Amino acid sequence: MKVSSSKALCLVLLLASIAPTSGAEAPSITTSFNEFWTAAKGQPFLQQEHAWNRTIEATRRDIYDSVVWEKQQDPYWQARRQIWLKARFAKYPALAADIPAEVHAVQDAVAKQSVRFKMLFPDADTHPPITILLAPNFDAKSGVLSSGKPVLAFAADSLLLEHAQLDIVVPHELFHLYHAQHAGIRNDGVMPDAPLTLPLFEEGLATYVSGELAPGHTDGELLLEDELGAIPANKLPDIARRFLADARSKAIDAEHPEIFKRWFNAAPKPYQQGLPNRSGYWLGLQVIRYLRRTYTLAQMAAWSPAQAEAQVMAALQQISA
C-alpha cells in the first residue's frame, strides 16, 4: 500500500525520536549490546556483569535505576538483579545475532503504531518519550523517571525471547504511556494506595485500545494467552463477583501481595481454582466493553483515578447482579 508523503515523514520523525531517555550522548542500544557481548561472551558472570554495567547501564542510569530495577520501591533489587542478569546472560549466546533485527523491528512498530495512535488520540505526543533497551525482567513497561517524567521502555531481548506480536504489544504500551501523561494513572495503575480496581481498569482499557489499533486479532491474542481468550462469556458474572471480594484491596500491599498476584501475575501453577492466571486482564477487558455501551473511548481515557475506580466498581456490581 502506498504511503502518503506526510505519513512517511511522520514515520521518519518518529523513528528518529526513539532514543535513550538518559540523554543524546548515549549510543544506540544495538551499538551498546555489540560492545557488551564482544567483552562478555564466554566470560564468567562477574566479568559479564562488569561489562554490562559499563556498556549498557552507565549511559542509561536513570531509566535503569527508576524503571528497570525500581530501586526506590524494591529493597531486594540487588539480589533480584543478579538472578535476572545471570539467567539472561545464559540466553544471549542463542539470542545475540538476532537482537539488532529485533531492535529495528520494535523501532518500526513504534513508528507505525504511533501514527495510528495519534489518529485515535489526537492529543497524544508526536514524539512520545520511548526508549528501547535490554532487560531481563520485563518486555515492555511504563515507568516514571527520577524527575517525575513518565516514560515507556521496550526490552528488545525479552520481546525477542517471547516472539512477541509487536502490533499488539506496542499500542497496548503506548496507551499506558498516554494514560500516565493525560490522566495521571501511572505504573499501569499499580500505584501507591490505589485499590485493585485501578489496574483492572488500566489493563482492560489498554487491551481494548490494542484491539482498536490492531484489528483482526482474537481475544486470546490481545490478552497474550489463548487460555484467557477461551474463558466462556457466561462466566463473567461469577468472575466479577469473585473480583469484588478483592476489589477494595490495595494494588501494592506488602502484607498481602498474593491478592494482586492472583488476578494479574503469571505463574507455573494456578492462583485460583477454575481460573487461568492473569484473569484480571480478561475481566478488565470485559468491564471496558461494558462501559463502552455508555461512554466514548475518549471519555474513559480522560477519567481521573478516582473516577475510574468509581466507574469500575459500579460496572462490576451491575455485571455480577
Short mmCIF file of C-alpha atoms in Angstrom, two decimals:
data_model
loop_
_atom_site.label_atom_id
_atom_site.label_comp_id
_atom_site.label_asym_id
_atom_site.label_seq_id
_atom_site.Cartn_x
_atom_site.Cartn_y
_atom_site.Cartn_z
CA MET A 1 0.00 0.00 0.00
CA LYS A 2 1.37 3.42 -0.98
CA VAL A 3 2.12 5.68 1.99
CA SER A 4 1.43 9.40 1.64
CA SER A 5 4.41 11.75 1.88
CA SER A 6 3.10 13.30 5.11
CA LYS A 7 2.72 9.91 6.76
CA ALA A 8 6.14 8.87 5.52
CA LEU A 9 7.64 12.00 7.06
CA CYS A 10 5.88 11.20 10.36
CA LEU A 11 7.43 7.72 10.32
CA VAL A 12 10.91 9.15 9.78
CA LEU A 13 10.49 11.68 12.58
CA LEU A 14 9.11 9.09 14.98
CA LEU A 15 11.92 6.67 14.26
CA ALA A 16 14.41 9.43 14.93
CA SER A 17 12.73 10.23 18.24
CA ILE A 18 13.15 6.73 19.68
CA ALA A 19 16.35 7.35 21.62
CA PRO A 20 17.66 6.54 25.10
CA THR A 21 15.90 8.80 27.58
CA SER A 22 19.05 9.40 29.62
CA GLY A 23 20.38 11.83 27.04
CA ALA A 24 21.63 12.25 23.49
CA GLU A 25 25.13 11.12 24.49
CA ALA A 26 24.04 7.50 24.87
CA PRO A 27 24.84 5.27 21.87
CA SER A 28 22.17 3.14 20.23
CA ILE A 29 21.23 0.05 22.22
CA THR A 30 22.44 -2.10 19.31
CA THR A 31 25.88 -0.50 19.47
CA SER A 32 25.94 -0.90 23.26
CA PHE A 33 24.90 -4.54 23.06
CA ASN A 34 27.53 -5.36 20.47
CA GLU A 35 30.20 -3.77 22.66
CA PHE A 36 28.89 -5.60 25.72
CA TRP A 37 28.72 -9.01 24.06
CA THR A 38 32.17 -8.66 22.50
CA ALA A 39 33.56 -8.21 26.02
CA ALA A 40 31.22 -10.65 27.81
CA LYS A 41 30.83 -13.65 25.52
CA GLY A 42 32.20 -16.79 27.17
CA GLN A 43 33.36 -14.93 30.29
CA PRO A 44 32.48 -15.67 33.95
CA PHE A 45 29.39 -13.90 35.28
CA LEU A 46 31.26 -11.25 37.26
CA GLN A 47 33.13 -10.14 34.14
CA GLN A 48 29.90 -10.16 32.16
CA GLU A 49 28.21 -8.05 34.83
CA HIS A 50 31.09 -5.58 34.79
CA ALA A 51 30.81 -5.25 31.01
CA TRP A 52 27.03 -4.81 31.31
CA ASN A 53 27.42 -2.05 33.90
CA ARG A 54 29.93 -0.23 31.72
CA THR A 55 28.30 -0.52 28.29
CA ILE A 56 24.55 -0.92 28.95
CA GLU A 57 23.64 0.87 32.17
CA ALA A 58 26.28 3.58 32.60
CA THR A 59 24.81 5.91 29.95
CA ARG A 60 21.22 5.00 30.83
CA ARG A 61 21.46 5.23 34.61
CA ASP A 62 18.17 6.96 35.36
CA ILE A 63 15.93 4.61 33.42
CA TYR A 64 17.67 1.51 34.80
CA ASP A 65 17.53 2.81 38.39
CA SER A 66 13.97 4.14 38.24
CA VAL A 67 12.16 1.90 35.76
CA VAL A 68 14.06 -1.35 35.18
CA TRP A 69 15.21 -2.16 38.72
CA GLU A 70 12.84 0.19 40.62
CA LYS A 71 15.49 0.78 43.26
CA GLN A 72 13.36 3.14 45.32
CA GLN A 73 10.46 0.67 45.58
CA ASP A 74 12.23 -2.69 45.84
CA PRO A 75 14.50 -3.24 48.86
CA TYR A 76 15.70 -6.51 47.31
CA TRP A 77 16.52 -5.13 43.86
CA GLN A 78 20.22 -6.02 44.03
CA ALA A 79 19.58 -9.71 44.71
CA ARG A 80 16.85 -9.88 42.06
CA ARG A 81 19.06 -8.08 39.56
CA GLN A 82 21.86 -10.62 39.93
CA ILE A 83 19.46 -13.55 39.49
CA TRP A 84 17.79 -11.98 36.46
CA LEU A 85 21.04 -10.95 34.78
CA LYS A 86 22.69 -14.34 35.31
CA ALA A 87 19.70 -16.07 33.73
CA ARG A 88 19.57 -13.63 30.81
CA PHE A 89 23.32 -13.77 30.08
CA ALA A 90 22.95 -17.54 29.76
CA LYS A 91 20.44 -16.99 26.95
CA TYR A 92 22.42 -14.43 24.99
CA PRO A 93 24.51 -16.96 23.01
CA ALA A 94 21.30 -18.03 21.26
CA LEU A 95 19.86 -14.50 21.03
CA ALA A 96 22.79 -12.23 20.26
CA ALA A 97 22.74 -12.48 16.47
CA ASP A 98 19.04 -11.57 16.29
CA ILE A 99 18.95 -8.65 18.76
CA PRO A 100 19.84 -5.91 16.19
CA ALA A 101 16.98 -7.04 13.93
CA GLU A 102 14.57 -7.09 16.87
CA VAL A 103 15.59 -3.56 17.87
CA HIS A 104 14.86 -2.44 14.32
CA ALA A 105 11.50 -4.27 14.34
CA VAL A 106 10.50 -2.55 17.59
CA GLN A 107 11.53 0.85 16.21
CA ASP A 108 9.47 0.23 13.09
CA ALA A 109 6.43 -0.95 15.07
CA VAL A 110 6.61 2.05 17.41
CA ALA A 111 6.84 4.47 14.49
CA LYS A 112 3.92 2.95 12.59
CA GLN A 113 1.68 2.47 15.63
CA SER A 114 2.42 5.96 16.96
CA VAL A 115 0.98 7.45 13.78
CA ARG A 116 -2.16 5.31 14.13
CA PHE A 117 -2.35 6.03 17.87
CA LYS A 118 -2.35 9.78 17.24
CA MET A 119 -5.28 9.36 14.88
CA LEU A 120 -7.22 7.71 17.73
CA PHE A 121 -5.95 10.16 20.39
CA PRO A 122 -5.12 13.45 18.62
CA ASP A 123 -3.66 14.99 21.79
CA ALA A 124 -1.03 12.25 22.09
CA ASP A 125 2.62 13.30 21.83
CA THR A 126 4.08 13.36 18.34
CA HIS A 127 7.38 12.27 19.91
CA PRO A 128 6.43 10.11 22.91
CA PRO A 129 9.19 9.51 25.49
CA ILE A 130 10.16 5.97 24.50
CA THR A 131 13.39 4.06 24.85
CA ILE A 132 14.47 0.64 23.59
CA LEU A 133 16.85 -1.17 25.89
CA LEU A 134 17.76 -4.61 27.21
CA ALA A 135 16.17 -6.00 30.38
CA PRO A 136 15.72 -9.49 31.80
CA ASN A 137 12.65 -8.79 33.96
CA PHE A 138 10.02 -7.38 31.59
CA ASP A 139 9.20 -7.00 27.90
CA ALA A 140 7.57 -3.55 27.87
CA LYS A 141 6.91 -1.26 30.78
CA SER A 142 5.69 2.21 31.65
CA GLY A 143 7.50 3.91 34.48
CA VAL A 144 8.50 7.24 35.97
CA LEU A 145 11.99 8.73 35.88
CA SER A 146 13.53 10.41 38.92
CA SER A 147 12.36 13.76 37.50
CA GLY A 148 8.74 12.57 37.66
CA LYS A 149 8.51 12.24 33.87
CA PRO A 150 6.56 9.21 32.59
CA VAL A 151 8.46 7.03 30.13
CA LEU A 152 7.91 3.85 28.16
CA ALA A 153 10.62 1.20 27.84
CA PHE A 154 10.71 -1.73 25.42
CA ALA A 155 13.14 -4.56 26.23
CA ALA A 156 14.22 -5.89 22.84
CA ASP A 157 15.80 -9.07 24.20
CA SER A 158 12.69 -10.08 26.17
CA LEU A 159 10.39 -9.34 23.24
CA LEU A 160 12.63 -11.48 21.05
CA LEU A 161 12.55 -14.36 23.54
CA GLU A 162 8.75 -14.23 23.66
CA HIS A 163 8.31 -13.98 19.88
CA ALA A 164 6.03 -11.07 20.80
CA GLN A 165 3.41 -9.81 18.37
CA LEU A 166 4.56 -6.21 18.21
CA ASP A 167 1.40 -4.93 16.54
CA ILE A 168 -0.42 -5.90 19.77
CA VAL A 169 2.22 -5.10 22.38
CA VAL A 170 3.19 -1.66 21.07
CA PRO A 171 -0.27 0.02 21.02
CA HIS A 172 -1.08 -1.53 24.41
CA GLU A 173 2.02 0.06 25.90
CA LEU A 174 1.60 3.34 24.03
CA PHE A 175 -1.75 3.69 25.74
CA HIS A 176 -0.21 3.12 29.18
CA LEU A 177 2.21 5.96 28.48
CA TYR A 178 -0.51 8.24 27.11
CA HIS A 179 -2.74 7.48 30.10
CA ALA A 180 0.04 8.31 32.56
CA GLN A 181 0.63 11.63 30.82
CA HIS A 182 -3.02 12.67 30.41
CA ALA A 183 -4.94 11.08 33.29
CA GLY A 184 -2.25 10.61 35.94
CA ILE A 185 -2.67 6.82 36.03
CA ARG A 186 0.93 5.69 36.25
CA ASN A 187 2.72 2.35 36.51
CA ASP A 188 -0.16 0.63 34.70
CA GLY A 189 -2.46 1.52 37.58
CA VAL A 190 -0.28 -0.16 40.20
CA MET A 191 0.12 2.99 42.25
CA PRO A 192 0.60 3.56 45.99
CA ASP A 193 -2.75 3.38 47.83
CA ALA A 194 -4.65 2.51 44.63
CA PRO A 195 -7.28 -0.23 45.00
CA LEU A 196 -7.25 -3.27 42.74
CA THR A 197 -9.94 -1.71 40.55
CA LEU A 198 -7.40 0.73 39.09
CA PRO A 199 -5.05 -1.81 37.44
CA LEU A 200 -8.18 -3.72 36.33
CA PHE A 201 -9.37 -0.57 34.53
CA GLU A 202 -5.92 0.34 33.22
CA GLU A 203 -5.10 -3.06 31.75
CA GLY A 204 -8.59 -3.54 30.37
CA LEU A 205 -8.52 -0.18 28.62
CA ALA A 206 -5.02 -0.73 27.20
CA THR A 207 -6.11 -4.12 25.86
CA TYR A 208 -9.22 -2.57 24.33
CA VAL A 209 -7.11 0.11 22.62
CA SER A 210 -4.71 -2.50 21.23
CA GLY A 211 -7.73 -4.24 19.70
CA GLU A 212 -8.80 -0.97 18.08
CA LEU A 213 -5.34 -0.34 16.62
CA ALA A 214 -4.57 -3.97 15.72
CA PRO A 215 -7.91 -5.28 14.42
CA GLY A 216 -8.43 -8.87 13.40
CA HIS A 217 -6.89 -10.48 16.48
CA THR A 218 -8.67 -12.87 18.80
CA ASP A 219 -9.12 -12.07 22.49
CA GLY A 220 -6.52 -14.72 23.26
CA GLU A 221 -4.00 -12.88 21.09
CA LEU A 222 -4.88 -9.48 22.54
CA LEU A 223 -4.54 -10.89 26.07
CA LEU A 224 -1.30 -12.69 25.09
CA GLU A 225 -2.67 -16.02 26.26
CA ASP A 226 -5.07 -18.37 24.44
CA GLU A 227 -6.40 -19.72 27.74
CA LEU A 228 -7.66 -16.27 28.70
CA GLY A 229 -9.36 -15.85 25.36
CA ALA A 230 -11.15 -19.15 25.88
CA ILE A 231 -12.94 -18.10 29.10
CA PRO A 232 -16.69 -18.50 28.36
CA ALA A 233 -18.73 -15.31 28.37
CA ASN A 234 -21.28 -16.88 30.74
CA LYS A 235 -18.62 -16.99 33.47
CA LEU A 236 -18.41 -13.19 33.56
CA PRO A 237 -20.91 -12.59 36.42
CA ASP A 238 -19.21 -15.18 38.63
CA ILE A 239 -15.72 -13.84 37.92
CA ALA A 240 -16.93 -10.30 38.62
CA ARG A 241 -18.30 -11.44 41.98
CA ARG A 242 -15.01 -13.12 42.83
CA PHE A 243 -13.10 -9.96 41.97
CA LEU A 244 -15.45 -7.79 44.02
CA ALA A 245 -14.31 -9.69 47.13
CA ASP A 246 -10.81 -8.31 46.46
CA ALA A 247 -11.69 -5.02 44.78
CA ARG A 248 -11.02 -2.78 47.78
CA SER A 249 -7.61 -4.38 48.42
CA LYS A 250 -4.55 -2.33 47.59
CA ALA A 251 -2.68 -2.97 44.37
CA ILE A 252 0.54 -2.60 46.37
CA ASP A 253 0.26 -4.44 49.68
CA ALA A 254 3.45 -5.69 51.30
CA GLU A 255 1.47 -7.78 53.80
CA HIS A 256 -0.84 -9.40 51.25
CA PRO A 257 0.90 -9.40 47.84
CA GLU A 258 -0.98 -12.56 46.89
CA ILE A 259 -4.18 -10.59 46.25
CA PHE A 260 -2.70 -8.68 43.32
CA LYS A 261 -0.86 -11.77 42.07
CA ARG A 262 -3.93 -13.96 41.82
CA TRP A 263 -5.53 -11.56 39.34
CA PHE A 264 -2.60 -10.15 37.39
CA ASN A 265 0.51 -12.33 37.68
CA ALA A 266 1.70 -15.21 35.57
CA ALA A 267 2.98 -18.33 37.34
CA PRO A 268 3.54 -22.04 36.59
CA LYS A 269 0.73 -23.04 38.99
CA PRO A 270 -2.79 -21.53 39.05
CA TYR A 271 -3.52 -18.95 41.72
CA GLN A 272 -7.28 -19.60 41.65
CA GLN A 273 -9.27 -22.76 41.17
CA GLY A 274 -11.01 -22.85 37.81
CA LEU A 275 -9.45 -19.64 36.52
CA PRO A 276 -6.32 -19.12 34.43
CA ASN A 277 -3.69 -16.80 35.85
CA ARG A 278 -3.86 -13.14 34.79
CA SER A 279 -7.66 -13.31 34.70
CA GLY A 280 -7.74 -9.67 35.78
CA TYR A 281 -6.72 -8.74 32.24
CA TRP A 282 -9.67 -10.67 30.80
CA LEU A 283 -12.09 -9.22 33.33
CA GLY A 284 -10.74 -5.72 32.75
CA LEU A 285 -11.40 -6.04 29.01
CA GLN A 286 -14.98 -7.17 29.65
CA VAL A 287 -15.55 -4.25 32.04
CA ILE A 288 -14.31 -1.78 29.40
CA ARG A 289 -16.58 -3.32 26.78
CA TYR A 290 -19.48 -2.97 29.21
CA LEU A 291 -18.64 0.69 29.92
CA ARG A 292 -18.26 1.42 26.19
CA ARG A 293 -22.03 0.97 25.86
CA THR A 294 -22.38 4.26 27.70
CA TYR A 295 -19.11 6.15 27.34
CA THR A 296 -16.80 7.01 24.47
CA LEU A 297 -13.19 5.88 24.45
CA ALA A 298 -12.07 9.50 24.81
CA GLN A 299 -14.27 9.97 27.89
CA MET A 300 -12.91 6.87 29.61
CA ALA A 301 -9.31 7.75 28.79
CA ALA A 302 -9.80 11.13 30.47
CA TRP A 303 -11.16 9.80 33.77
CA SER A 304 -9.11 10.58 36.86
CA PRO A 305 -8.04 7.64 39.05
CA ALA A 306 -10.95 8.33 41.43
CA GLN A 307 -13.47 8.48 38.57
CA ALA A 308 -12.11 5.27 37.04
CA GLU A 309 -12.30 3.44 40.37
CA ALA A 310 -15.91 4.51 40.91
CA GLN A 311 -16.98 3.55 37.39
CA VAL A 312 -15.32 0.14 37.61
CA MET A 313 -16.94 -0.64 40.97
CA ALA A 314 -20.36 0.31 39.62
CA ALA A 315 -19.84 -1.78 36.46
CA LEU A 316 -18.67 -4.83 38.43
CA GLN A 317 -21.70 -4.63 40.69
CA GLN A 318 -24.04 -4.40 37.71
CA ILE A 319 -22.28 -7.22 35.84
CA SER A 320 -22.33 -9.51 38.88
CA ALA A 321 -26.01 -8.92 39.74
#
